[in-house]
Amino acid sequence: MTRIGIMGYGNLGRGIECAVKYAPDMELVAVFTRRDPATVTIQTENVPVVSANEADAWTDKIDVLLLCGGSATDLPEQTPQYAKLFNVIDSFDTHARIPEHFSNVDAAAGESGHVAIISVGWDPGMFSLNRVYANAVLPEGKDYTFWGKGVSQGHSDAIRRIEGVKNAKQYTIPIDAALDAVRSGKQPELSTREKHLRECFVVLEDGADAAKVEEKIKTMPNYFADYDTTVHFISEEELLRDHSGMAHGGFVIRSGKTGMHLENNAVIEYSLKLDSNPEFTTSVLIAYARAAKRLYDEGIKGAKTVLDIPPAYLSERPDAELRAALL
Amino acid sequence: MTRIGIMGYGNLGRGIECAVKYAPDMELVAVFTRRDPATVTIQTENVPVVSANEADAWTDKIDVLLLCGGSATDLPEQTPQYAKLFNVIDSFDTHARIPEHFSNVDAAAGESGHVAIISVGWDPGMFSLNRVYANAVLPEGKDYTFWGKGVSQGHSDAIRRIEGVKNAKQYTIPIDAALDAVRSGKQPELSTREKHLRECFVVLEDGADAAKVEEKIKTMPNYFADYDTTVHFISEEELLRDHSGMAHGGFVIRSGKTGMHLENNAVIEYSLKLDSNPEFTTSVLIAYARAAKRLYDEGIKGAKTVLDIPPAYLSERPDAELRAALL
């Protein structure tokens, strides 16, 4: 059994609990929190909630520690810190800062002899894998990534920072016509506006000016100005009732060419349709925790990404069985 | 530069030539044939066509030999034979015999110190990868594979063996309603008949009985009896004009569940839409030839499959660049 620890108990921490429950070769041994452990109730019975300060006492009881913090401030600190003590997995998703994060984590994990797999999840993660496979197989071509339909936390937060807004959720929605154009093999050039719509559900503070809020949203640079944006004003009750879901998904498509004169189209498409974004993300994390243990047992150390891991290492089934059943 | 040799010059051999042309780090150095080399004209200039009997004189001039024979009789002999002399890639696709083939090739490649990657292509190959990834991430779920629309060589051959048939092409066509049911997350049980249609284009010998041929096709066990089959009788000219394409494709879908009580759906879909089946297949072979060279340079030996190879090994771009650009 691979012994799993969780660092941080939010949506991802709860997702890990679910994924461990259905992994036949895994057991959850501790949940670490920066809060007062007495105030944290988890879903799994007979698993202790422990102060994050006491994690170093658990190094010989945990095979892989799953880091469930955020990419903005938590993981840049936590992943190098805990890679000194444990094999770790994180879901660091600030694409532009991955090289720097990789380098920091690699130094820490290399020195302590642990395996640290960073940027695991679906984007980065499964989507990255598919971009690399598709680019290697079809060197002549064009990549397209679409996200949604799903809630963007960053865009929802941006709306909530506007004066007069009490609460908000923002859905990113891929545009069907753009998807169809890409699937046709024509390799269209698509503007930002042509690829995704943005739909906002906003709860106003008492007395706020709806027209002014809508104008501020629609003209916000980077977040909304380049998109066709729809704004709906609703009550807080409606927001909680109808917009608390965590569904998400997306599409990675490579439209390429084959043949001596590149005369033939080849379109590779990978897509996800997820009722629960955090539960799927953590299902990926747990599969890579299995790989981290196997690599560590082989004497491998340092930072890794999904691009470095053989697919078979994600499965609990022996290689020969995978060849017979799934190849 | 990775120096590539081709063993066997049919559709796959021609596809390799195209894929090598667009791989910046590859060069084609020889094409081997069992025919009289003087009778074989290839598409690439200044590359020799050599008798297969002389391959052993090329061991220090070729990094990876691509085996382009058939799975029925060629590859079970050729792959172990040439793995004694070269790093090799094959597209062995008889799923049921993969364990036996792997074992034979592993013995030969292990002894000679070469890398042999078997069963490369799209099914087995890219589809297998996606089955393994999706099963590891979603242990609770159900797998679906659909093929087509595309020509099935085996089914076309079966029709051609019927008395009175001069020529034939058979298309395997996935049924949209079945695909939609699978994508819904409902995990339907689908019969053979519900998943694929079979459409046949048949040229009769002079004086043959069309009704009798149609009856023989539609009732043929294993090949057609379990399917809804349509038969069109056409002229040889029409067959050559309208049905000489090599388009193919398919879908690998895993419909899984996440959550503490498996209350949420998660659907992973991978699909291919290919104008040229052999050109895409060989594009995959060439990407794995790159991986074989890298593994060999690291001192690895023995038989491998796509399940054993880290995704980054397929790319000519350095790992750090992949992390920065595609992760």
XYZ file of C-alpha atoms in Angstrom, chain B residues 119-272:
154
model
C 2.995 -2.357 -31.398
C 3.449 1.312 -32.268
C 0.839 3.181 -34.286
C -2.633 4.325 -33.282
C -4.408 1.112 -32.240
C -2.329 -0.340 -30.685
C -0.376 2.808 -29.946
C -1.947 6.198 -29.245
C -5.279 4.539 -28.372
C -3.509 2.203 -25.927
C -1.836 5.135 -24.184
C -5.155 6.813 -23.768
C -6.769 3.657 -22.377
C -4.003 3.327 -19.778
C -3.987 6.997 -18.765
C -7.774 7.096 -18.500
C -7.990 3.841 -16.508
C -5.298 4.995 -14.080
C -6.990 8.352 -13.510
C -10.559 7.024 -13.346
C -10.402 3.545 -11.779
C -14.211 3.457 -11.585
C -15.531 3.540 -15.122
C -16.063 1.878 -18.449
C -13.980 1.915 -21.653
C -15.335 2.349 -25.159
C -13.401 2.196 -28.418
C -15.000 3.093 -31.761
C -13.256 2.829 -35.113
C -13.898 4.678 -38.330
C -15.137 5.876 -40.587
C -12.470 3.935 -42.436
C -11.649 0.942 -44.566
C -11.089 -2.357 -42.759
C -8.546 -4.381 -44.704
C -9.588 -7.619 -43.004
C -13.269 -7.168 -43.838
C -12.520 -6.119 -47.417
C -10.381 -9.246 -47.827
C -13.182 -11.420 -46.419
C -15.580 -10.127 -49.078
C -13.040 -10.639 -51.846
C -12.782 -14.329 -50.909
C -16.481 -14.852 -51.762
C -17.110 -16.595 -55.091
C -18.258 -14.115 -57.739
C -16.560 -11.096 -56.143
C -13.914 -9.359 -58.209
C -13.024 -6.536 -55.814
C -14.413 -4.914 -52.656
C -13.929 -2.261 -49.996
C -15.595 -2.312 -46.598
C -16.070 0.746 -44.387
C -16.439 0.474 -40.622
C -18.676 3.332 -39.436
C -19.240 4.267 -35.788
C -22.893 4.958 -34.949
C -23.474 8.549 -33.774
C -26.258 7.613 -31.353
C -23.906 5.210 -29.586
C -21.145 7.840 -29.370
C -23.616 10.347 -27.936
C -24.895 7.837 -25.379
C -21.330 7.135 -24.253
C -20.460 10.849 -24.028
C -23.493 11.457 -21.812
C -21.754 9.646 -18.953
C -24.565 7.081 -18.646
C -22.197 4.136 -19.275
C -24.559 2.279 -21.629
C -24.143 -1.423 -22.404
C -23.838 -1.461 -26.184
C -24.128 -4.506 -28.400
C -21.814 -5.002 -31.363
C -24.680 -3.986 -33.680
C -25.309 -0.774 -31.757
C -21.713 0.476 -32.008
C -20.723 0.157 -35.685
C -22.272 -0.142 -39.136
C -20.577 -1.962 -42.009
C -20.874 -0.557 -45.535
C -19.574 -2.620 -48.456
C -18.752 -1.597 -52.036
C -18.518 -4.689 -54.210
C -17.463 -5.292 -57.828
C -18.929 -8.550 -59.203
C -17.307 -10.955 -61.658
C -19.197 -11.169 -64.956
C -22.319 -13.283 -64.508
C -22.155 -13.482 -60.713
C -25.407 -13.564 -58.701
C -25.690 -10.292 -56.778
C -28.402 -11.502 -54.406
C -26.374 -14.560 -53.475
C -23.201 -12.513 -52.849
C -25.127 -10.027 -50.712
C -26.605 -12.872 -48.653
C -23.165 -14.441 -48.163
C -21.706 -11.149 -46.974
C -24.529 -10.302 -44.575
C -24.549 -13.714 -42.910
C -20.783 -14.188 -42.628
C -20.051 -15.122 -38.994
C -17.769 -12.798 -36.937
C -17.235 -10.410 -39.841
C -20.785 -9.270 -40.697
C -23.545 -11.373 -39.107
C -23.573 -9.323 -35.862
C -23.774 -5.977 -37.681
C -26.205 -3.986 -39.766
C -24.506 -4.288 -43.137
C -25.210 -2.397 -46.364
C -23.984 -3.756 -49.705
C -23.584 -1.611 -52.834
C -22.685 -3.162 -56.182
C -20.578 -0.837 -58.292
C -18.256 -0.973 -61.290
C -14.506 -1.457 -60.963
C -14.046 2.104 -62.284
C -16.252 3.502 -59.522
C -14.407 1.477 -56.908
C -11.036 2.782 -58.014
C -12.290 6.355 -58.429
C -14.338 6.727 -55.239
C -12.969 4.172 -52.782
C -9.187 4.264 -53.041
C -8.745 6.677 -50.127
C -7.017 5.644 -46.943
C -8.904 7.808 -44.466
C -9.543 6.367 -41.016
C -9.939 7.362 -37.397
C -11.700 6.483 -34.202
C -12.550 7.304 -30.640
C -11.348 6.083 -27.229
C -13.708 7.139 -24.476
C -13.618 6.391 -20.779
C -16.743 7.247 -18.873
C -15.873 7.327 -15.195
C -17.101 8.452 -11.811
C -15.555 10.637 -9.123
C -16.603 11.683 -5.629
C -16.927 10.007 -2.249
C -20.006 8.108 -3.461
C -19.141 8.131 -7.160
C -21.844 10.729 -7.663
C -20.090 12.730 -10.392
C -19.395 11.889 -14.028
C -16.065 12.420 -15.735
C -15.735 11.642 -19.435
C -12.348 11.493 -21.163
C -12.384 11.318 -24.956
C -9.532 10.925 -27.424
C -10.195 10.912 -31.129
C -8.402 10.822 -34.452
